CSV table of C-alpha atoms and ligand atoms in Angstrom, one decimal:
chain,number,residue,atom,x,y,z
A,553,MET,CA,-15.0,-20.2,3.2
A,554,ILE,CA,-14.7,-16.8,4.9
A,555,LYS,CA,-16.2,-13.5,3.7
A,556,VAL,CA,-13.7,-10.9,2.8
A,557,GLY,CA,-13.9,-7.2,2.1
A,558,VAL,CA,-11.1,-4.9,0.6
A,559,VAL,CA,-11.3,-1.1,1.3
A,560,GLY,CA,-9.4,0.7,-1.4
A,561,GLY,CA,-9.8,-1.7,-4.3
A,562,THR,CA,-8.7,0.9,-6.9
A,563,GLY,CA,-5.1,1.3,-5.8
A,564,TYR,CA,-2.1,-0.8,-6.5
A,565,THR,CA,-2.0,-2.9,-3.2
A,566,GLY,CA,-5.9,-3.2,-3.6
A,567,VAL,CA,-5.7,-4.9,-7.0
A,568,GLU,CA,-2.9,-7.0,-6.0
A,569,LEU,CA,-4.9,-8.2,-3.0
A,570,LEU,CA,-7.8,-8.9,-5.5
A,571,ARG,CA,-5.3,-10.9,-7.8
A,572,LEU,CA,-4.2,-13.2,-4.6
A,573,LEU,CA,-7.6,-13.4,-2.9
A,574,SER,CA,-9.5,-14.3,-6.1
A,575,ARG,CA,-7.6,-17.5,-6.3
A,576,HIS,CA,-7.5,-18.3,-2.6
A,577,PRO,CA,-9.4,-21.5,-1.8
A,578,GLN,CA,-10.9,-20.4,1.4
A,579,VAL,CA,-11.9,-16.8,0.5
A,580,GLU,CA,-15.1,-15.3,-0.8
A,581,LEU,CA,-14.8,-11.7,-1.9
A,582,THR,CA,-17.9,-10.0,-0.9
A,583,ALA,CA,-17.2,-6.3,-0.9
A,584,ILE,CA,-14.6,-4.1,-2.9
A,585,THR,CA,-14.8,-0.4,-2.2
A,586,SER,CA,-14.1,2.7,-4.2
A,587,ARG,CA,-15.5,6.2,-3.6
A,588,GLY,CA,-15.1,7.5,-7.1
A,589,GLU,CA,-15.8,4.3,-9.1
A,590,ALA,CA,-18.9,2.7,-7.3
A,591,GLY,CA,-21.0,0.8,-9.6
A,592,MET,CA,-18.4,0.0,-12.2
A,593,PRO,CA,-17.4,-3.6,-12.5
A,594,VAL,CA,-14.1,-4.4,-10.9
A,595,ALA,CA,-13.0,-6.2,-14.1
A,596,GLU,CA,-13.8,-3.2,-16.2
A,597,MET,CA,-11.1,-1.2,-14.6
A,598,PHE,CA,-8.7,-4.1,-14.3
A,599,PRO,CA,-9.3,-6.4,-17.2
A,600,SER,CA,-6.6,-8.7,-15.6
A,601,LEU,CA,-9.3,-9.7,-13.2
A,602,ARG,CA,-11.9,-10.5,-15.8
A,603,ARG,CA,-13.5,-14.2,-15.2
A,604,ARG,CA,-11.7,-14.1,-11.7
A,605,VAL,CA,-13.8,-11.2,-9.8
A,606,ASP,CA,-17.3,-10.7,-10.8
A,607,LEU,CA,-18.2,-7.9,-8.2
A,608,LYS,CA,-18.8,-4.1,-8.8
A,609,PHE,CA,-17.1,-1.4,-6.7
A,610,VAL,CA,-19.1,0.0,-3.8
A,611,THR,CA,-18.9,2.8,-1.8
A,612,PRO,CA,-17.4,2.1,1.8
A,613,GLN,CA,-20.8,3.2,3.3
A,614,ASP,CA,-22.6,0.6,1.2
A,615,ALA,CA,-20.0,-2.3,1.7
A,616,GLN,CA,-21.6,-3.7,4.7
A,617,LEU,CA,-18.2,-4.5,6.0
A,618,GLU,CA,-19.6,-5.6,9.1
A,619,LYS,CA,-20.9,-8.7,7.5
A,620,CYS,CA,-17.5,-9.7,6.4
A,621,ASP,CA,-15.2,-12.0,8.6
A,622,ALA,CA,-12.2,-10.0,7.6
A,623,VAL,CA,-11.7,-6.4,6.1
A,624,PHE,CA,-8.5,-5.3,4.5
A,625,PHE,CA,-7.7,-1.5,4.4
A,626,ALA,CA,-5.5,-0.8,1.2
A,627,THR,CA,-5.9,2.8,1.8
A,628,PRO,CA,-4.0,5.8,2.8
A,629,ASN,CA,-2.7,6.5,6.3
A,630,GLY,CA,-5.4,7.6,8.7
A,631,ILE,CA,-8.5,5.7,7.2
A,632,ALA,CA,-8.3,2.3,9.0
A,633,MET,CA,-8.0,3.9,12.4
A,634,LYS,CA,-11.3,5.8,12.1
A,635,GLN,CA,-13.3,2.5,11.3
A,636,ALA,CA,-11.4,-0.3,13.0
A,637,ALA,CA,-13.1,-0.1,16.3
A,638,GLU,CA,-16.7,-0.4,14.9
A,639,LEU,CA,-15.7,-3.4,12.7
A,640,VAL,CA,-13.8,-5.2,15.7
A,641,ALA,CA,-16.9,-4.6,17.8
A,642,ALA,CA,-18.9,-6.4,15.2
A,643,GLY,CA,-16.5,-9.3,15.2
A,644,VAL,CA,-14.6,-8.5,12.0
A,645,ARG,CA,-10.9,-9.0,12.1
A,646,VAL,CA,-9.0,-6.0,10.6
A,647,ILE,CA,-5.9,-6.1,8.4
A,648,ASP,CA,-4.5,-2.5,7.7
A,649,LEU,CA,-1.9,-2.2,5.0
A,650,ALA,CA,-1.3,1.4,6.0
A,651,ALA,CA,0.7,2.5,8.9
A,652,ASP,CA,-2.2,3.3,11.4
A,653,PHE,CA,-1.4,0.5,13.9
A,654,ARG,CA,2.4,-0.2,13.3
A,655,ILE,CA,4.0,2.3,15.8
A,656,ARG,CA,3.3,1.4,19.4
A,657,ASP,CA,4.4,4.8,20.8
A,658,VAL,CA,1.3,7.0,19.6
A,659,ALA,CA,3.1,10.2,20.2
A,660,GLU,CA,5.9,9.0,17.9
A,661,TRP,CA,3.4,8.0,15.2
A,662,GLN,CA,1.7,11.2,15.5
A,663,LYS,CA,4.8,13.2,15.0
A,664,TRP,CA,5.9,11.2,11.9
A,665,TYR,CA,2.4,11.0,10.3
A,666,GLY,CA,1.4,14.5,11.2
A,667,MET,CA,-2.2,13.7,12.4
A,668,GLU,CA,-3.8,12.7,15.8
A,669,HIS,CA,-4.7,9.2,16.1
A,670,ALA,CA,-8.3,8.4,16.4
A,671,ALA,CA,-7.8,4.9,18.1
A,672,PRO,CA,-5.1,4.7,20.5
A,673,ALA,CA,-6.5,2.0,22.4
A,674,LEU,CA,-6.4,-0.3,19.4
A,675,VAL,CA,-2.8,0.5,18.7
A,676,ALA,CA,-2.0,-1.2,22.1
A,677,GLU,CA,-3.9,-4.5,21.2
A,678,ALA,CA,-2.8,-4.5,17.5
A,679,VAL,CA,-0.2,-7.0,16.3
A,680,TYR,CA,2.6,-6.1,14.1
A,681,GLY,CA,2.4,-8.6,11.2
A,682,LEU,CA,5.8,-9.9,10.6
A,683,PRO,CA,5.1,-13.5,10.5
A,684,GLU,CA,8.7,-14.5,10.8
A,685,VAL,CA,8.8,-12.7,14.2
A,686,ASN,CA,5.3,-12.6,15.5
A,687,ARG,CA,3.5,-15.8,14.1
A,688,GLU,CA,1.9,-16.8,17.4
A,689,GLN,CA,0.6,-13.4,18.3
A,690,ILE,CA,-0.7,-13.0,14.8
A,691,ARG,CA,-2.9,-16.1,15.3
A,692,ASN,CA,-5.4,-14.2,17.6
A,693,ALA,CA,-5.0,-10.7,16.3
A,694,ARG,CA,-8.4,-8.6,15.9
A,695,VAL,CA,-6.3,-5.7,14.3
A,696,LEU,CA,-3.2,-6.6,12.3
A,697,ALA,CA,-0.7,-3.9,11.3
A,698,ASN,CA,0.8,-5.1,8.0
A,699,PRO,CA,4.3,-4.1,7.8
A,700,GLY,CA,5.6,-1.4,5.5
A,701,CYS,CA,7.4,-2.4,2.3
A,702,TYR,CA,11.0,-1.0,3.2
A,703,PRO,CA,10.5,-2.3,6.6
A,704,THR,CA,9.9,-5.9,5.6
A,705,ALA,CA,12.9,-6.0,3.4
A,706,VAL,CA,15.4,-4.4,5.9
A,707,GLN,CA,14.1,-6.1,9.0
A,708,LEU,CA,14.2,-9.5,7.4
A,709,GLY,CA,17.9,-8.8,6.3
A,710,PHE,CA,19.1,-7.6,9.6
A,711,LEU,CA,17.1,-9.8,11.9
A,712,PRO,CA,19.6,-12.8,12.0
A,713,LEU,CA,22.4,-10.5,12.9
A,714,VAL,CA,20.7,-8.4,15.4
A,715,GLU,CA,19.3,-11.2,17.2
A,716,ALA,CA,22.5,-13.2,17.4
A,717,GLY,CA,24.0,-9.8,18.8
A,718,VAL,CA,27.1,-10.2,16.4
A,719,ILE,CA,27.1,-6.7,14.7
A,720,ASP,CA,27.3,-3.2,16.3
A,721,ALA,CA,23.6,-2.2,17.0
A,722,ASP,CA,24.5,1.4,17.4
A,723,HIS,CA,25.5,1.9,13.5
A,724,LEU,CA,23.2,-0.2,11.2
A,725,ILE,CA,23.0,1.2,7.7
A,726,ALA,CA,20.0,0.4,5.3
A,727,ASP,CA,20.4,1.5,1.6
A,728,ALA,CA,17.2,0.7,0.0
A,729,LYS,CA,15.8,1.1,-3.7
A,730,SER,CA,12.1,0.9,-4.4
A,731,GLY,CA,10.2,0.7,-7.8
A,732,VAL,CA,7.7,3.5,-8.5
A,733,SER,CA,4.6,1.3,-7.7
A,734,GLY,CA,5.7,2.0,-4.0
A,735,ALA,CA,4.2,5.5,-4.2
A,736,GLY,CA,0.8,4.1,-5.1
A,737,ARG,CA,-1.7,4.7,-8.2
A,738,LYS,CA,-2.8,8.2,-7.4
A,739,ALA,CA,-1.4,10.9,-10.1
A,740,GLU,CA,1.7,12.8,-8.8
A,741,VAL,CA,4.4,14.4,-10.9
A,742,HIS,CA,7.4,12.5,-9.5
A,743,THR,CA,5.9,9.2,-10.6
A,744,LEU,CA,5.2,10.4,-14.0
A,745,LEU,CA,7.0,8.4,-16.8
A,746,PRO,CA,9.4,11.2,-17.9
A,747,GLU,CA,10.3,12.1,-14.4
A,748,ALA,CA,10.8,8.6,-13.1
A,749,ALA,CA,12.1,6.8,-16.0
A,750,ASP,CA,15.9,6.8,-16.8
A,751,SER,CA,16.7,8.4,-13.5
A,752,PHE,CA,17.6,7.5,-10.1
A,753,LYS,CA,17.5,9.4,-6.7
A,754,ALA,CA,17.6,9.1,-2.9
A,755,TYR,CA,14.8,10.9,-1.0
A,756,GLY,CA,13.8,11.2,2.6
A,757,VAL,CA,17.5,11.2,4.0
A,758,ALA,CA,16.6,13.5,6.8
A,759,GLY,CA,14.0,11.1,8.0
A,760,HIS,CA,11.5,8.6,6.2
A,761,ARG,CA,8.5,7.4,7.8
A,762,HIS,CA,9.5,4.0,7.7
A,763,LEU,CA,12.7,4.6,9.8
A,764,PRO,CA,10.7,4.6,13.2
A,765,GLU,CA,9.0,1.3,12.1
A,766,ILE,CA,12.3,-0.5,11.3
A,767,ARG,CA,14.0,0.8,14.4
A,768,GLN,CA,11.0,-0.4,16.6
A,769,GLY,CA,11.3,-3.9,15.1
A,770,LEU,CA,15.1,-4.2,15.3
A,771,SER,CA,15.0,-2.7,18.8
A,772,LEU,CA,12.8,-5.3,19.9
A,773,ALA,CA,14.8,-7.9,18.4
A,774,ALA,CA,18.1,-6.7,19.8
A,775,GLY,CA,16.7,-6.0,23.3
A,776,ARG,CA,17.9,-2.4,23.1
A,777,THR,CA,17.6,0.7,21.0
A,778,VAL,CA,19.2,0.4,17.9
A,779,GLY,CA,20.9,3.1,15.9
A,780,LEU,CA,19.8,3.1,12.2
A,781,THR,CA,20.7,5.1,9.2
A,782,PHE,CA,18.0,4.5,6.5
A,783,VAL,CA,18.2,6.0,2.9
A,784,PRO,CA,15.5,5.1,0.5
A,785,HIS,CA,15.9,5.8,-3.3
A,786,LEU,CA,13.4,5.8,-6.2
A,787,THR,CA,14.5,3.6,-9.1
A,788,PRO,CA,13.0,3.3,-12.5
A,789,MET,CA,11.4,0.0,-12.1
A,790,ILE,CA,7.5,-0.7,-11.7
A,791,ARG,CA,7.9,-3.3,-8.8
A,792,GLY,CA,10.7,-4.4,-6.3
A,793,ILE,CA,12.7,-3.4,-3.5
A,794,HIS,CA,16.4,-4.1,-3.1
A,795,ALA,CA,17.9,-3.3,0.4
A,796,THR,CA,21.7,-3.4,0.8
A,797,LEU,CA,22.3,-3.5,4.6
A,798,TYR,CA,25.6,-2.8,6.3
A,799,GLY,CA,26.7,-4.0,9.8
A,800,ARG,CA,30.1,-3.7,11.6
A,801,ILE,CA,31.1,-7.0,13.3
A,802,LYS,CA,31.7,-6.4,17.0
A,803,PRO,CA,35.3,-6.4,17.8
A,804,GLY,CA,36.4,-9.5,19.9
A,805,ILE,CA,33.5,-11.7,19.4
A,806,GLU,CA,33.6,-15.3,18.1
A,807,LEU,CA,31.9,-14.7,14.9
A,808,PRO,CA,29.6,-17.6,13.9
A,809,ASP,CA,29.3,-19.0,10.2
A,810,LEU,CA,27.1,-16.3,8.8
A,811,GLN,CA,25.5,-18.4,6.0
A,812,ALA,CA,24.6,-21.0,8.5
A,813,LEU,CA,23.2,-18.3,10.9
A,814,PHE,CA,20.9,-17.2,8.3
A,815,GLU,CA,20.0,-20.6,6.9
A,816,LYS,CA,19.3,-21.6,10.7
A,817,ARG,CA,17.1,-18.5,11.4
A,818,TYR,CA,14.9,-18.8,8.3
A,819,ALA,CA,14.7,-22.7,8.2
A,820,GLY,CA,11.0,-23.7,7.7
A,821,GLU,CA,9.9,-20.2,6.6
A,822,ALA,CA,8.1,-20.6,3.4
A,823,PHE,CA,8.7,-17.1,2.1
A,824,VAL,CA,12.3,-16.3,3.0
A,825,ASP,CA,15.1,-17.9,0.7
A,826,VAL,CA,18.5,-17.8,2.2
A,827,MET,CA,20.5,-17.9,-1.2
A,828,PRO,CA,23.8,-19.8,-1.6
A,829,ALA,CA,27.0,-18.0,-0.4
A,830,GLY,CA,28.3,-15.4,-2.7
A,831,SER,CA,24.7,-14.9,-4.5
A,832,HIS,CA,23.3,-11.6,-5.6
A,833,PRO,CA,19.6,-11.6,-5.5
A,834,GLU,CA,17.6,-9.7,-8.1
A,835,THR,CA,14.4,-8.0,-7.8
A,836,ARG,CA,13.0,-9.9,-10.8
A,837,SER,CA,13.7,-13.3,-9.0
A,838,VAL,CA,10.8,-12.4,-6.7
A,839,ARG,CA,8.5,-10.4,-9.0
A,840,ALA,CA,4.8,-11.0,-8.3
A,841,SER,CA,5.6,-13.5,-5.5
A,842,ASN,CA,5.5,-13.4,-1.8
A,843,LEU,CA,9.2,-14.2,-1.4
A,844,CYS,CA,12.2,-12.4,0.2
A,845,ARG,CA,15.4,-13.5,-1.2
A,846,ILE,CA,18.4,-12.8,1.0
A,847,ALA,CA,22.2,-13.3,0.6
A,848,VAL,CA,24.9,-12.5,3.2
A,849,HIS,CA,28.4,-11.4,2.4
A,850,ARG,CA,31.6,-10.5,4.2
A,851,PRO,CA,33.8,-8.8,1.6
A,852,GLN,CA,37.2,-9.6,1.7
A,853,GLY,CA,36.7,-11.3,5.4
A,854,GLY,CA,36.6,-7.8,6.7
A,855,ASP,CA,34.8,-6.2,9.5
A,856,THR,CA,31.6,-5.4,7.7
A,857,VAL,CA,28.8,-7.9,6.9
A,858,VAL,CA,26.8,-6.9,3.8
A,859,VAL,CA,23.2,-8.3,3.4
A,860,LEU,CA,21.2,-8.0,0.3
A,861,SER,CA,17.5,-8.6,0.6
A,862,VAL,CA,14.9,-8.4,-2.3
A,863,ILE,CA,11.1,-8.3,-2.4
A,864,ASP,CA,8.3,-7.3,-4.4
A,865,ASN,CA,7.0,-4.2,-2.6
A,866,LEU,CA,3.3,-5.2,-3.7
A,867,VAL,CA,3.5,-8.7,-2.5
A,868,LYS,CA,5.7,-9.5,0.5
A,869,GLY,CA,6.0,-5.7,0.9
A,870,ALA,CA,2.1,-5.2,1.1
A,871,ALA,CA,-0.6,-7.6,-0.3
A,872,GLY,CA,0.9,-11.0,-0.1
A,873,GLN,CA,2.0,-10.5,3.4
A,874,ALA,CA,-1.5,-9.4,4.3
A,875,VAL,CA,-2.7,-12.4,2.9
A,876,GLN,CA,0.0,-14.5,4.6
A,877,ASN,CA,-1.2,-12.9,7.9
A,878,LEU,CA,-4.9,-13.7,7.0
A,879,ASN,CA,-4.0,-17.3,6.6
A,880,ILE,CA,-2.2,-17.4,10.1
A,881,MET,CA,-5.1,-15.5,11.7
A,882,PHE,CA,-7.7,-17.9,10.3
A,883,GLY,CA,-5.9,-21.2,10.7
A,884,PHE,CA,-5.4,-21.8,7.0
A,885,ASP,CA,-2.3,-23.2,5.3
A,886,GLU,CA,0.1,-20.2,5.5
A,887,GLU,CA,0.8,-20.6,1.7
A,888,ALA,CA,-2.9,-20.7,0.7
A,889,GLY,CA,-3.3,-18.2,-2.4
A,890,LEU,CA,0.5,-17.6,-2.3
A,891,ASP,CA,1.9,-20.5,-4.0
A,892,ILE,CA,3.2,-18.3,-7.0
A,893,VAL,CA,6.3,-18.7,-9.1
A,894,PRO,CA,8.0,-15.3,-9.7
A,895,VAL,CA,7.4,-14.0,-13.2
A,896,SER,CA,10.7,-13.7,-15.3
A,897,PRO,CA,11.9,-11.8,-17.4
B,1552,LIG,N1,2.3,0.5,-2.9
B,1552,LIG,C1,3.0,0.0,-2.1
B,1552,LIG,O1,4.1,-0.6,-2.6
B,1552,LIG,C2,2.8,-0.2,-0.7
B,1552,LIG,C3,3.4,-1.1,0.2
B,1552,LIG,C4,3.2,-1.3,1.4
B,1552,LIG,C5,2.2,-0.6,1.9
B,1552,LIG,N2,1.5,0.3,1.3
B,1552,LIG,C6,0.4,1.2,2.0
B,1552,LIG,O2,-0.9,0.6,1.3
B,1552,LIG,C7,-1.8,1.5,1.4
B,1552,LIG,C8,-2.2,1.6,0.0
B,1552,LIG,O3,-1.4,1.8,-0.8
B,1552,LIG,P1,-1.6,1.9,-2.6
B,1552,LIG,O4,0.0,2.0,-3.0
B,1552,LIG,O5,-2.3,0.7,-2.8
B,1552,LIG,O6,-2.3,3.2,-2.6
B,1552,LIG,P2,-3.0,3.8,-3.8
B,1552,LIG,O7,-2.5,3.1,-5.1
B,1552,LIG,O8,-3.1,5.4,-3.9
B,1552,LIG,O9,-4.6,3.5,-3.5
B,1552,LIG,C9,-5.3,3.9,-2.4
B,1552,LIG,C10,-6.7,3.5,-2.2
B,1552,LIG,O10,-7.3,4.0,-1.2
B,1552,LIG,C11,-8.7,4.4,-1.5
B,1552,LIG,N3,-8.9,5.5,-0.8
B,1552,LIG,C12,-8.2,6.7,-0.7
B,1552,LIG,N4,-8.9,7.6,0.3
B,1552,LIG,C13,-9.9,6.8,0.8
B,1552,LIG,C14,-10.7,7.1,1.9
B,1552,LIG,N5,-10.8,8.3,2.5
B,1552,LIG,N6,-11.6,5.9,2.4
B,1552,LIG,C15,-11.7,4.9,1.6
B,1552,LIG,N7,-10.8,4.5,0.5
B,1552,LIG,C16,-10.1,5.5,0.2
B,1552,LIG,C17,-8.5,4.7,-3.0
B,1552,LIG,O11,-9.8,4.4,-3.7
B,1552,LIG,P3,-11.0,5.3,-4.0
B,1552,LIG,O12,-10.1,6.9,-4.2
B,1552,LIG,O13,-11.3,4.7,-5.5
B,1552,LIG,O14,-12.0,5.3,-3.0
B,1552,LIG,C18,-7.6,3.6,-3.5
B,1552,LIG,O15,-8.2,2.5,-3.9
B,1552,LIG,C19,-0.9,3.0,1.8
B,1552,LIG,O16,-1.3,3.2,3.1
B,1552,LIG,C20,0.5,2.5,1.5
B,1552,LIG,O17,1.4,3.3,2.4
B,1552,LIG,C21,1.9,0.5,0.0
């Protein structure tokens, strides 16, 4: 058993971590923080966790995080970077669900996130936690940068094509839609029911913070800088991301069987399901699970490949992937705590 702390236990990714960790056979939850709700039983705020989590929220200062084996930060950007060095020095392994350690170029990170980085040295050693790409490096990570939700869906969808070099890497297009829980639990006007329900809109067309993260991952996969147009949308669902990805087939190449390419790339991956040719994956087919379901199409045999990639933003897009990374880091079965059948309807 390892001792695990969660900083930010009152948020959406925090409560999702608690749901998954409370049934993990090798994890003992020892500290769950909230600055505003310290002293309140966790199960009072989240009755879904009654008889599963007996702890009370504590302040981050009282949490004795240095006594944990691993600490998850389910906090806004800019929090983990201030505490990670001290924890790492105490032998604690840090998993950040925010973006503090995701972008290797610190100047680029500072530009997109609008703050000075507090721990650039740790950025250099942090491992980007997309297991389907970095499994070996994740095993020894002391600081783990858990990928963003859109970046997970988009990268998993594009990777087989980009790695094989069969599409024009200068003109990738990712059209992605997210449920409202992607914005977190804090009160904001745009996530109120009358604002978000029964409506549909794009946002961040000029540049979303996940753009440099996706570009970094796909550029590494391509072995060169890729060109990407990324347009996120807010859709009136609670959970789920649906990414529709477009790539132009390079002229004059011998195109492999695309279905076989995807099946081979993800053979043996527990959490990536390449669906049968012609499929249209639905977000509800992955709801509450750590799965990414993918389908690859070539409409009318033309020069454009269309990939459909769906995840639950709170699970494979956040807490589930973070637990998957914990499992790899501590040598547990990668599926421990994550063997969940999606909820339908
Ligand atoms: N929602 C998603 O789908 C999703 C997906 C991937 C990644 N992420 C990332 O995961 C992180 C958490 O997202 P979320 O949606 O769970 O956010 P959230 O619902 O707004 O929750 C944020 C949590 O952080 C805590 N917190 C805020 N400021 C803090 C501080 N200064 N020190 C300590 N704790 C603090 C809050 O607790 P108290 O105020 O009670 O202390 C709360 O529990 C974000 O960085 C987000 O970008 C989210």
